[in-house]
Short mmCIF file of C-alpha atoms and ligand atoms in Angstrom, two decimals:
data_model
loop_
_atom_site.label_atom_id
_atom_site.label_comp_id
_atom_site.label_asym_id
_atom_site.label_seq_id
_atom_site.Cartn_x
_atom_site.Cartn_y
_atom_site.Cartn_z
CA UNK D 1 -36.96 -34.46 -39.91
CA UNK D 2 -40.11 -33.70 -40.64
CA UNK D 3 -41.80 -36.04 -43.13
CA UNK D 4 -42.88 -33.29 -45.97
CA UNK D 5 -39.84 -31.85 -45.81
CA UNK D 6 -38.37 -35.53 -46.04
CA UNK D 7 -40.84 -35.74 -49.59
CA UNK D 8 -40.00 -32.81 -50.67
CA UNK D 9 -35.91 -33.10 -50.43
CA UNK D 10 -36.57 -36.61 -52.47
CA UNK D 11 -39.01 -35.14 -55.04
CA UNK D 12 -36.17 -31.70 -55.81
CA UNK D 13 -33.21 -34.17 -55.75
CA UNK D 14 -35.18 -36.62 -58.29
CA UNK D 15 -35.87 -33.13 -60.69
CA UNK D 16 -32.19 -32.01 -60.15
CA UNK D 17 -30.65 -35.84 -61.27
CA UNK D 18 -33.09 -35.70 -64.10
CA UNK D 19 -33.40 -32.31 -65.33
CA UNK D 20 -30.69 -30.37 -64.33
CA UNK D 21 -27.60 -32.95 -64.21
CA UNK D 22 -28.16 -33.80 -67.78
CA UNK D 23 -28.13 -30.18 -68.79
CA UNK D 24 -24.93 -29.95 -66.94
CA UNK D 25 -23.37 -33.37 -68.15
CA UNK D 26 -24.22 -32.44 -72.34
CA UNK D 27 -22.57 -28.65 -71.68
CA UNK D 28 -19.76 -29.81 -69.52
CA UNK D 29 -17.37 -27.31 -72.03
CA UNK D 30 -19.39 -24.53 -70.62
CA UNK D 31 -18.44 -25.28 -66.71
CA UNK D 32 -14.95 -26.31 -67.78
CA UNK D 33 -13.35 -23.39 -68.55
CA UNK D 34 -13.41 -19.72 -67.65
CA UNK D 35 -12.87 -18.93 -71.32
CA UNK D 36 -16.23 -20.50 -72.10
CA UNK D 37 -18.25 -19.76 -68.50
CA UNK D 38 -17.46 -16.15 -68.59
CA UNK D 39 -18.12 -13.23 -72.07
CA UNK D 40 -15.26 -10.92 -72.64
CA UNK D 41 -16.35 -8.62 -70.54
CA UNK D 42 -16.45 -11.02 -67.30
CA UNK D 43 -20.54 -11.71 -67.64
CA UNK D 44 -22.20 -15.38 -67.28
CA UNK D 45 -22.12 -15.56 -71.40
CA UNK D 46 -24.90 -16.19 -73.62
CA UNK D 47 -25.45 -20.08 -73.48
CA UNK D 48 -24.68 -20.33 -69.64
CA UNK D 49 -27.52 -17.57 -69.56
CA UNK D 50 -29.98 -19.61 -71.31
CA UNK D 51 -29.16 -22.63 -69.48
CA UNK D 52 -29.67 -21.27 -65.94
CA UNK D 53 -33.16 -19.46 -67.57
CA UNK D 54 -33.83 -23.34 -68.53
CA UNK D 55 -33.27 -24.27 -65.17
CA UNK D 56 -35.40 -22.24 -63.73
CA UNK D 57 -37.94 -22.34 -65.98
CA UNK D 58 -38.61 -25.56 -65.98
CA UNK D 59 -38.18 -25.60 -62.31
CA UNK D 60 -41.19 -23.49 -61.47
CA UNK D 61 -43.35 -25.54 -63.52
CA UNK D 62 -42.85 -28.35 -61.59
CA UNK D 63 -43.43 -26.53 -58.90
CA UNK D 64 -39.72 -25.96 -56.94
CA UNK D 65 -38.77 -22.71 -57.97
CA UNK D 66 -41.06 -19.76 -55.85
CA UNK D 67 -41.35 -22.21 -52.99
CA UNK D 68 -40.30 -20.36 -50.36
CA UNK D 69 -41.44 -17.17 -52.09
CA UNK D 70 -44.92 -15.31 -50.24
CA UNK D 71 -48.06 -16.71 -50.70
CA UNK D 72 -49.92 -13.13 -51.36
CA UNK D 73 -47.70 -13.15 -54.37
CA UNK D 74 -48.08 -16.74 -55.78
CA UNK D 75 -45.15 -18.42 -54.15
CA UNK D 76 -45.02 -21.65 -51.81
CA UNK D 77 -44.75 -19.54 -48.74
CA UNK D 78 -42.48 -22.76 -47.29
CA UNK D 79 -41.38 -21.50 -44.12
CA UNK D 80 -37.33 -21.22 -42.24
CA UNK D 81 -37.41 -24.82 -41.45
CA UNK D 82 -37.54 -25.98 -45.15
CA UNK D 83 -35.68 -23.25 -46.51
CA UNK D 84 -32.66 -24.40 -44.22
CA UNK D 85 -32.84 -28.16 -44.95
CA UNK D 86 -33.79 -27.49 -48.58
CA UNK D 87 -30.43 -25.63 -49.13
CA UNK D 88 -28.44 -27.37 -47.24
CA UNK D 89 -29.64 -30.23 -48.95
CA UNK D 90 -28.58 -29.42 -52.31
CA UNK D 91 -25.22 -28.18 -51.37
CA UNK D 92 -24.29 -31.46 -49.28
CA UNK D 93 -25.39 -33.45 -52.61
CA UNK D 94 -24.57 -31.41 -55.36
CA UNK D 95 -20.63 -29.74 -53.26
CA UNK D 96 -19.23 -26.48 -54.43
CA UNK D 97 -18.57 -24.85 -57.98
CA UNK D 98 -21.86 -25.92 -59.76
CA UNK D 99 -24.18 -23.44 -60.42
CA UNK D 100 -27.14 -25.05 -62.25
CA UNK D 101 -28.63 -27.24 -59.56
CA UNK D 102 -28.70 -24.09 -57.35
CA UNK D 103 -30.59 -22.13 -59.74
CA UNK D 104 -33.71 -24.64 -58.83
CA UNK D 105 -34.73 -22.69 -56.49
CA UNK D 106 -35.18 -18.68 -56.17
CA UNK D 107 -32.51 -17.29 -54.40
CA UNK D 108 -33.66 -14.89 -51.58
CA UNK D 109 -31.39 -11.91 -52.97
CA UNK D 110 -32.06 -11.88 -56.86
CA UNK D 111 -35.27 -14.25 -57.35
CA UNK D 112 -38.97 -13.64 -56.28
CA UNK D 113 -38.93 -12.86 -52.58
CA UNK D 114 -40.74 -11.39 -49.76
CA UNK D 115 -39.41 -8.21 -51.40
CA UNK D 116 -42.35 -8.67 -53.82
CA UNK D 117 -44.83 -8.59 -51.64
CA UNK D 118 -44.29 -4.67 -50.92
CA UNK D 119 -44.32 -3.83 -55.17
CA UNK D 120 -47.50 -1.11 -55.84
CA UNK D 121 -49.97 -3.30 -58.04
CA UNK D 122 -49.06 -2.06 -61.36
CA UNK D 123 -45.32 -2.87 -60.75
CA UNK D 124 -46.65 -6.41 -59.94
CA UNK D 125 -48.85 -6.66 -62.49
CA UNK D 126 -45.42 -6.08 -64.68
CA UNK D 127 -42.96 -8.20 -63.57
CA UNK D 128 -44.30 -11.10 -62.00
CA UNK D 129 -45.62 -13.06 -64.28
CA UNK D 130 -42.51 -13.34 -65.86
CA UNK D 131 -40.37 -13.15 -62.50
CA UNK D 132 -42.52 -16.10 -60.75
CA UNK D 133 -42.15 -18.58 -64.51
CA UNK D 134 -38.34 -17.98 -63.83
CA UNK D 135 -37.61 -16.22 -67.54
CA UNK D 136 -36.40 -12.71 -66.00
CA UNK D 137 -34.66 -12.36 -62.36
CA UNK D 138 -33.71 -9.35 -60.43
CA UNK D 139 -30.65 -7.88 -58.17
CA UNK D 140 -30.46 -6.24 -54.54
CA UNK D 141 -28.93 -2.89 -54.77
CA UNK D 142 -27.60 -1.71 -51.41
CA UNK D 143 -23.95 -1.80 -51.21
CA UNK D 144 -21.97 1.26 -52.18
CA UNK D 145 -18.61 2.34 -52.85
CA UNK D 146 -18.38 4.06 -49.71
CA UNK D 147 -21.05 2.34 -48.49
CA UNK D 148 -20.63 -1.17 -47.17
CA UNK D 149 -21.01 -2.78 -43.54
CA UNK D 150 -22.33 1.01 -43.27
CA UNK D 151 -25.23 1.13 -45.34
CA UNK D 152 -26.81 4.38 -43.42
CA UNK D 153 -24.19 6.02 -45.73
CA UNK D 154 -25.20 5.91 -49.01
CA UNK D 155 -25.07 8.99 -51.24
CA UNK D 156 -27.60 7.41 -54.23
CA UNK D 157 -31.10 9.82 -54.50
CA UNK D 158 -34.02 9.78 -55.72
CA UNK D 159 -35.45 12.83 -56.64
CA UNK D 160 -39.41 13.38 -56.91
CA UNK D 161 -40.13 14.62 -60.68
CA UNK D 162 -44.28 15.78 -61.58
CA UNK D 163 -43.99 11.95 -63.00
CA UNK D 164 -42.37 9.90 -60.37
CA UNK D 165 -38.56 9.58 -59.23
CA UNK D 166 -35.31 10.53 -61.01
CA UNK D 167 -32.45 8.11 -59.74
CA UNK D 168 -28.68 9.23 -59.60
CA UNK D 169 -25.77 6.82 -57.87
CA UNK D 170 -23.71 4.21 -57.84
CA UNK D 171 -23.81 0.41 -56.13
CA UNK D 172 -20.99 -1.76 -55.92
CA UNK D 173 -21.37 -5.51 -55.55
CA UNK D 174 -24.27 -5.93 -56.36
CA UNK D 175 -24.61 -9.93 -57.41
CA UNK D 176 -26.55 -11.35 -60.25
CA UNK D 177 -25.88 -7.27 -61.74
CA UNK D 178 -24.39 -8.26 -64.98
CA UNK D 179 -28.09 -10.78 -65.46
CA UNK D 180 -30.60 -9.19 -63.98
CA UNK D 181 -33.99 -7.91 -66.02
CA UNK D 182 -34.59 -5.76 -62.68
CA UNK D 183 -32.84 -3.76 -59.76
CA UNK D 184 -34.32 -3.15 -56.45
CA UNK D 185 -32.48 0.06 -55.46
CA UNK D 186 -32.44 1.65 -52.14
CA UNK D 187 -31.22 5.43 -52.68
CA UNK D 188 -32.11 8.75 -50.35
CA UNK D 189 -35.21 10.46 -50.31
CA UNK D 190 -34.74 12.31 -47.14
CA UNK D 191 -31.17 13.41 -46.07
CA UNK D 192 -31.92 15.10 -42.62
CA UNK D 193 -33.79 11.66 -41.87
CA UNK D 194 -31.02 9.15 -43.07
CA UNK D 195 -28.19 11.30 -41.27
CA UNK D 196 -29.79 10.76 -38.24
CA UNK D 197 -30.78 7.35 -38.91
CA UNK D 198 -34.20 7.74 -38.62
CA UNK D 199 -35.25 6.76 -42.71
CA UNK D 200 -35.08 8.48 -45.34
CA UNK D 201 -34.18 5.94 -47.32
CA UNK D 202 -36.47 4.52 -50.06
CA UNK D 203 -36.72 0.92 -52.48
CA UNK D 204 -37.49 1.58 -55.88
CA UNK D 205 -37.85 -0.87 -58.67
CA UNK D 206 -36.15 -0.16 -61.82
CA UNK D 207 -36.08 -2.10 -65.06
CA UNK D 208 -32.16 -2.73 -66.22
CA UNK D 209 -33.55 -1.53 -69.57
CA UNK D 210 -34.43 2.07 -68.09
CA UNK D 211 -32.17 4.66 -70.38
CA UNK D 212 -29.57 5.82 -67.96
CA UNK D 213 -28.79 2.36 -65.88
CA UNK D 214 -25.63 1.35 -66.90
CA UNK D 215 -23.73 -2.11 -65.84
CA UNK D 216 -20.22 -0.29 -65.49
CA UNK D 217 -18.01 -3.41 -64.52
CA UNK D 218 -17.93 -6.96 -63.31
CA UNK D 219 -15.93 -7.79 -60.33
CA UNK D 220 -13.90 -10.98 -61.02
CA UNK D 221 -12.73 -12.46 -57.53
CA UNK D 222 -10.23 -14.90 -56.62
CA UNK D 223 -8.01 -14.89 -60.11
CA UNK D 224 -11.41 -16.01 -62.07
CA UNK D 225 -11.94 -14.26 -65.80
CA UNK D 226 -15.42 -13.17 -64.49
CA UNK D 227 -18.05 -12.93 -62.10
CA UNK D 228 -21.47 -12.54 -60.81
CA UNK D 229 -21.33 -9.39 -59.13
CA UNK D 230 -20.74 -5.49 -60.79
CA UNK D 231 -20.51 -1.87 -60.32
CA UNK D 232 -23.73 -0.58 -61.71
CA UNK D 233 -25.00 2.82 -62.14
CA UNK D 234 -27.69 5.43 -62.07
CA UNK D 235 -28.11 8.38 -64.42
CA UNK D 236 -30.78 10.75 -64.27
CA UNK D 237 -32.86 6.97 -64.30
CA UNK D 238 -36.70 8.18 -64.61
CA UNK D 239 -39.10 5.58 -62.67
CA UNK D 240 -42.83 6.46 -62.61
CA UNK D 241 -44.73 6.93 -59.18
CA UNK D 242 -45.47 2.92 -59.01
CA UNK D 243 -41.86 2.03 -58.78
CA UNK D 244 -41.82 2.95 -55.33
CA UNK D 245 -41.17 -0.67 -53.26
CA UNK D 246 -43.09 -0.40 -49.53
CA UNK D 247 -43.32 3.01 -48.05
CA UNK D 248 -41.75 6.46 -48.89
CA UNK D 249 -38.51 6.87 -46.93
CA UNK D 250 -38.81 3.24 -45.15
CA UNK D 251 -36.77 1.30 -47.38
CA UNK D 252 -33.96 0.46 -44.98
CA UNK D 253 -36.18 -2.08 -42.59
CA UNK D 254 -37.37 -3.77 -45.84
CA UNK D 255 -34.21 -4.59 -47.06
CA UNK D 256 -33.11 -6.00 -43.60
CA UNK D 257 -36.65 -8.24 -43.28
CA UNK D 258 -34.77 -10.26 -45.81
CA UNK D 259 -31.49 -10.73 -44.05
CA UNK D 260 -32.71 -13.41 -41.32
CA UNK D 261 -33.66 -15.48 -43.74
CA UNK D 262 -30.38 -14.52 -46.15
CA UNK D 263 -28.32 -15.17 -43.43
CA UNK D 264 -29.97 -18.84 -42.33
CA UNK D 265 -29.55 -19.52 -46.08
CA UNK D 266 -25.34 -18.78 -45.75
CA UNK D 267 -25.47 -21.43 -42.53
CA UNK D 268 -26.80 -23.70 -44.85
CA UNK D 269 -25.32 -23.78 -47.68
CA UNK D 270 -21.86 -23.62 -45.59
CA UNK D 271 -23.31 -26.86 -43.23
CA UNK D 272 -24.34 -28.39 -46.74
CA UNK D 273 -20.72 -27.40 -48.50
CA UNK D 274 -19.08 -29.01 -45.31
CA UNK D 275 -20.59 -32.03 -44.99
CA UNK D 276 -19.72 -32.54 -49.19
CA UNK D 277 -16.32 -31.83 -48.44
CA UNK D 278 -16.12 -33.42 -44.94
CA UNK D 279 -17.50 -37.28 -47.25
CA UNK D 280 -14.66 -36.65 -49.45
CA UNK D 281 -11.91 -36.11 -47.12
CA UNK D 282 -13.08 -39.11 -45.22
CA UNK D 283 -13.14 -41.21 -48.20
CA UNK D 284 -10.15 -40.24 -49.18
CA UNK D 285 -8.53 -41.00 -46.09
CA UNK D 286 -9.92 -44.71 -46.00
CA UNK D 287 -8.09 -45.77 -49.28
CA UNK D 288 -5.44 -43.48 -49.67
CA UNK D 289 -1.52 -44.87 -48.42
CA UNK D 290 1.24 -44.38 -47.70
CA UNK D 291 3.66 -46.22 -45.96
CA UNK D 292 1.37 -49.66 -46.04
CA UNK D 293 -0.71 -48.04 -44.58
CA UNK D 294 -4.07 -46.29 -45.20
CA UNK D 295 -3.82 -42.62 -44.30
CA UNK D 296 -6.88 -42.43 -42.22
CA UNK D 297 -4.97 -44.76 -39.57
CA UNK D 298 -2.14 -41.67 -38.83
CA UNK D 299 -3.92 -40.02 -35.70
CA UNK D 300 -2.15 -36.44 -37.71
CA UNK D 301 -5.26 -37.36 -40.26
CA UNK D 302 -7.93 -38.70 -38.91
CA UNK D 303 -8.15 -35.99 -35.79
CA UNK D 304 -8.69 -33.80 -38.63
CA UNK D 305 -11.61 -35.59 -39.85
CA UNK D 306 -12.97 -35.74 -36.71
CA UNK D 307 -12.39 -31.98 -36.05
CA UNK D 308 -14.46 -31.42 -39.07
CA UNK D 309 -17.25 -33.61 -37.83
CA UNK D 310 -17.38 -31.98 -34.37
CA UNK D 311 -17.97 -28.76 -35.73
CA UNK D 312 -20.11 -29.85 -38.72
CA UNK D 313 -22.65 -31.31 -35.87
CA UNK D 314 -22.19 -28.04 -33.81
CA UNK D 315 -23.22 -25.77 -37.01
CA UNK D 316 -26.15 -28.07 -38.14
CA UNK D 317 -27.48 -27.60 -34.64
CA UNK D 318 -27.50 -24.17 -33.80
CA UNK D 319 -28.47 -23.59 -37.39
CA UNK D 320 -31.47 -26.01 -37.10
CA UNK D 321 -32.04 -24.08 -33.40
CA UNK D 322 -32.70 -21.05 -35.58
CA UNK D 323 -34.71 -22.18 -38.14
CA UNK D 324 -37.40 -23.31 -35.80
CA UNK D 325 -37.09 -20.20 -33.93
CA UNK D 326 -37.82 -18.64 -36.83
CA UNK D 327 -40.59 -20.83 -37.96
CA UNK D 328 -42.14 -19.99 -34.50
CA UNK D 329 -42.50 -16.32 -35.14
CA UNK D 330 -39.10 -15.76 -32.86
CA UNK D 331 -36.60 -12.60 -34.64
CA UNK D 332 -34.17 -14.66 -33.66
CA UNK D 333 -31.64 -12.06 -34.46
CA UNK D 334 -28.91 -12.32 -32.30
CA UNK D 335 -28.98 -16.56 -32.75
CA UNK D 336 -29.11 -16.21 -36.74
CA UNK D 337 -26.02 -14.06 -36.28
CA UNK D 338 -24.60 -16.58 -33.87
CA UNK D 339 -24.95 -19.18 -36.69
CA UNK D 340 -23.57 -17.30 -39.51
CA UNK D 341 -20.68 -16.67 -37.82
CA UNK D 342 -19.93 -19.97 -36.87
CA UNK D 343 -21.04 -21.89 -39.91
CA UNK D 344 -19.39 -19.28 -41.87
CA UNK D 345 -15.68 -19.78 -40.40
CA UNK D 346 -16.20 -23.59 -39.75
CA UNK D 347 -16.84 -23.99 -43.31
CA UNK D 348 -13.71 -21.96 -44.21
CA UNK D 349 -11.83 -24.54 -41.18
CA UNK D 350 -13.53 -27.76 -42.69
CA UNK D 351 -12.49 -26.60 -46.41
CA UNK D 352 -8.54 -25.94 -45.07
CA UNK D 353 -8.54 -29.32 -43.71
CA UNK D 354 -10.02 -31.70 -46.32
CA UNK D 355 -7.80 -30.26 -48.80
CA UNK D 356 -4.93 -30.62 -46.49
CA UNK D 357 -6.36 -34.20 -46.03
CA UNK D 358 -5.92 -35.02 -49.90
CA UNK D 359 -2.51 -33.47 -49.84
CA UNK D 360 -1.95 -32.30 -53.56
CA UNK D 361 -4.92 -34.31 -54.98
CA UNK D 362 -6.62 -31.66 -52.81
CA UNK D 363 -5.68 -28.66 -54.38
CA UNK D 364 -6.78 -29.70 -58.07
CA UNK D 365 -9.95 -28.30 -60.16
CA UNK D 366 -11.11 -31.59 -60.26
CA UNK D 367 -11.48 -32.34 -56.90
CA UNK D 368 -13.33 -28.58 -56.78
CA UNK D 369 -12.48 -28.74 -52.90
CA UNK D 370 -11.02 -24.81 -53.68
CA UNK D 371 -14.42 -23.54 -54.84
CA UNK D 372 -15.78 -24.62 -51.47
CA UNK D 373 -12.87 -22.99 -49.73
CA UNK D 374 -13.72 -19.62 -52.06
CA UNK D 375 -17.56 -19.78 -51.51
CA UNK D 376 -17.15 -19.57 -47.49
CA UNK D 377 -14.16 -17.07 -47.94
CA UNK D 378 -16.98 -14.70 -49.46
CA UNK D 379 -19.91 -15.29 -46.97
CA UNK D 380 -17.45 -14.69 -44.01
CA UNK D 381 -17.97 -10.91 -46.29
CA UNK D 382 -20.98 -10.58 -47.82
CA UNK D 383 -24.57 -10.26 -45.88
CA UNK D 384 -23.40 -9.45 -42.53
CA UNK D 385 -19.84 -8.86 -42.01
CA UNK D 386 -17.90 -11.45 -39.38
CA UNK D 387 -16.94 -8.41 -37.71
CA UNK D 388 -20.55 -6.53 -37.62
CA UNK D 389 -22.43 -9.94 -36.71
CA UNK D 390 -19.68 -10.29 -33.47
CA UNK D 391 -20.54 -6.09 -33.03
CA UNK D 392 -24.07 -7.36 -32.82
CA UNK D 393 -23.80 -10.26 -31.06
CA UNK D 394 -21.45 -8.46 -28.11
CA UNK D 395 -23.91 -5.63 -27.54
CA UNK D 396 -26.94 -8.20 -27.10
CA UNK D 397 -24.89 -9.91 -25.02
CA UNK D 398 -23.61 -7.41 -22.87
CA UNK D 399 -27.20 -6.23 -22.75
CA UNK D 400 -28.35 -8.92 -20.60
CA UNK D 401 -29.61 -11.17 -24.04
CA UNK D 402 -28.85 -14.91 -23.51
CA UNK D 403 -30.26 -18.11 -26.40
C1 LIG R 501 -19.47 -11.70 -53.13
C2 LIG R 501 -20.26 -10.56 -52.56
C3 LIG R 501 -21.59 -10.40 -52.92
C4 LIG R 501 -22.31 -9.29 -52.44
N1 LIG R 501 -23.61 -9.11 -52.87
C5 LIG R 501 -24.26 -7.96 -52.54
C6 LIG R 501 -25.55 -7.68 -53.10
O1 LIG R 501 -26.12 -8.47 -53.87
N2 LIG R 501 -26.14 -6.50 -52.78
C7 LIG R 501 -25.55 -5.59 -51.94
O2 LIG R 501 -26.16 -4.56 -51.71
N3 LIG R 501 -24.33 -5.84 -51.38
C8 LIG R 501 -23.67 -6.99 -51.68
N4 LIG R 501 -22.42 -7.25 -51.14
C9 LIG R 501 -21.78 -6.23 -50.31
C10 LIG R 501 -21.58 -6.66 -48.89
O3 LIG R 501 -22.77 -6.55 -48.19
C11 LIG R 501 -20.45 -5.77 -48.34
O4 LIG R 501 -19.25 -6.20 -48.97
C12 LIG R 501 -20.34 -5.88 -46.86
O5 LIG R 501 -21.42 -5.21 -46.28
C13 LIG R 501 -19.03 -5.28 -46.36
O6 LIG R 501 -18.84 -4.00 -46.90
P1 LIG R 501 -17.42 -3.58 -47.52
O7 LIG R 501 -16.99 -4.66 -48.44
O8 LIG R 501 -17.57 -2.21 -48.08
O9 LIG R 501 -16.43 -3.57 -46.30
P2 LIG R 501 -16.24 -2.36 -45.26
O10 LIG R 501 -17.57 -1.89 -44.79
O11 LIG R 501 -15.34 -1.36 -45.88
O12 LIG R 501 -15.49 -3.09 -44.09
C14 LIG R 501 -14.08 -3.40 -44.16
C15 LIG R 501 -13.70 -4.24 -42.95
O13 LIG R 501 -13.97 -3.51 -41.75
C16 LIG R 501 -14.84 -4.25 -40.90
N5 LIG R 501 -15.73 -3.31 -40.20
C17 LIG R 501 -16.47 -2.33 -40.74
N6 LIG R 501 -17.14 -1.67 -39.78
C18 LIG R 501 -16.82 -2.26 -38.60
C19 LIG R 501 -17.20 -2.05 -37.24
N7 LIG R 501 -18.06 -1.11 -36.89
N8 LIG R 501 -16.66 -2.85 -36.29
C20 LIG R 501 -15.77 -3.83 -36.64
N9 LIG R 501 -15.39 -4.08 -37.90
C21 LIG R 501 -15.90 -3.31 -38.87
C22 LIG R 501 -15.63 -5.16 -41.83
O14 LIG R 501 -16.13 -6.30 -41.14
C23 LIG R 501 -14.53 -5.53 -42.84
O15 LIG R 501 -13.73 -6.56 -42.31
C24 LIG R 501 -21.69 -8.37 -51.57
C25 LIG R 501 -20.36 -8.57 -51.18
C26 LIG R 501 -19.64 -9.64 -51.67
C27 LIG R 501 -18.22 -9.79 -51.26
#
């Protein structure tokens, strides 16, 4: 590895152990329980709010938080390579069902992004300054009701008014909702263009205190008493003229110049989530027995461990492949998908055998082995379908495209 990426690893794990842990350690009542996690109405409540603001905070003053946000805009501009060992990294150190080490950094989807690059210069002049210290943060609204893997078929619009844009719709999913000081929406400006899938489809930028924007719900998955994503919508939501993000009716390649990079951060946090896991089980194995003897010495075990490591080496490789690909200037489309894929379902694979490693041990809160299993349940979903990635990955490869 290279060596800054080497000092830089060191210097966000030393802030993390001596920042963040502490924060986490003297609220451990917060992280405990649902009951105290969640509000009543399924939202991060108020003092896990202000910690994760903390976190950030006090991340981008020493310097972590906006590094792999653009340059133009005041970010590190630190390129795929970091941004793959960076957050796979933290996840291998930190494991699953933590959120306040993760907030150290500016997640690609709902923190200061290439995104901001394309905001007019008034809309920059508003919410940066605030958006790059880590006080306010944002959401990605693309997903619709009716409008998932198929984005081309949203129904949200945005109307021209003598003042600027009028915004009617609904999204669905949409995570860090039920937070977020701002939404980047994509709704239609052209219909005859988006039918035929050739634009007409528009970013905007909308403050979540515009009259009219509504958080309707939060989606609670997996039996939880909250979430982090929601149902929000759009009524008669008045933007002025500068709200437009990029150019008129060219909204839909913006929002995918993100995904590359969206998607190499799923491979790594699912290669990071692993390899926590992958420690435990192996640890486990060593001084857990039965029958005199330490489990790790039944062939029924420790082929599982090695199964685990097999694939955790494949993953870290072709994910590793793709970061430099895209550090070279490469698309690297059909590879990233490759990756996500695979890292995605391994992860899922690694998480079903550690816990079957550390038989009912592994099925306990404490052992938080489950939130792992959750976390790559969801990105086998979210950005990029497994189904839509192998869709795209068949038709490249049946068109003659080879890694
Ligand atoms: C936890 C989470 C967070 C999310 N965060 C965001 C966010 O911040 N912003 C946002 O805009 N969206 C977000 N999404 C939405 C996500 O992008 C969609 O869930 C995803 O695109 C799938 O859409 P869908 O759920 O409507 O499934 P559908 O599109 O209804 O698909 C249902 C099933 O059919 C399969 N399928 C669909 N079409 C095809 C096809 N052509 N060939 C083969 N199989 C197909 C799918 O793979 C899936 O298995 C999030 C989703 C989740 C679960």
């Amino acid at each position: 590895m290279d060596t800054d990426i080497q000092d830089l690893l060191n210097g966000l794990s030393d802030f993390v152990d001596a920042v963040v842990v502490p924060l986490e350690n003297g609220n451990a009542h917060l992280f405990d329980h649902g009951r105290n996690f969640y509000a009543p109405n399924g939202a991060y409540s108020e003092p896990v709010r202000k910690l994760l603001r903390e976190v950030r905070e006090r991340s981008a003053e020493a310097g972590y938080y906006t590094m792999f946000a653009p340059q133009d805009i005041g970010g590190g501009g630190l390129g795929p390579m970091a941004l793959y060992e960076v957050w796979r990294h933290l996840h291998a150190r930190y494991g699953p069902g933590r959120i306040l080490p993760y907030a150290s950094v500016a997640h690609w989807s709902y923190a200061p992004s290439v995104l901001c690059s394309y905001l007019t210069p008034t809309a920059k002049e508003r919410m940066l300054p605030a958006y790059l210290a880590g006080t306010t943060t944002s959401c990605f609204g693309m997903s619709e009701p009716d409008a998932g893997t198929d984005a081309w078929a949203m129904t949200t619009t945005a109307r021209r008014t003598d003042e600027g844009w009028v915004i009617n719709g609904t999204k669905q999913w949409i995570t860090n909702a039920p937070e977020a000081d701002w939404v980047f929406v994509w709704a239609v400006t052209d219909d005859e263009l988006r039918r035929a899938r050739k634009g007409g489809i528009s970013c905007f930028l909308v403050p979540t205190s515009a009259p009219g924007f509504a958080v309707d719900s939060v989606i609670k998955l997996f039996g939880q008493a909250g979430g982090h994503e929601g149902i929000i919508s759009f009524t008669d939501v008045h933007v002025p003229e500068d709200a437009l993000v990029g150019e008129l009716h060219k909204g839909f390649p913006l929002a995918m110049a993100g995904v590359s990079t969206g998607r190499l951060y799923n491979a790594a946090r699912c290669v990071g989530m692993a390899m926590w896991a992958l420690d435990r089980a192996a640890a486990y194995a060593a001084e857990r027995s039965t029958f005199g003897r330490p489990i790790a010495q039944y062939q029924g075990v420790s082929f599982q461990i090695a199964d685990c490591a097999v694939e955790i080496y494949a993953g870290d490789a072709m994910s590793r492949d793709c970061a430099a690909r895209l550090e070279a200037g490469e698309p690297a489309h059909t590879e990233v998908a490759m990756a996500k894929v695979f890292t995605t379902e391994m992860c899922s694979r690694v998480y079903e055998r550690c816990m079957q490693v550390h038989g009912g041990m592994g099925l306990t809160n404490e052992m938080r082995l489950y939130d792992g299993w959750h976390t790559a349940r969801i990105v086998r979903i979210a950005d990029g379908s497994a189904e839509i990635l192998r869709r795209n990955i068949a038709k490249a490869t049946i068109g003659g495209h080879r890694p």
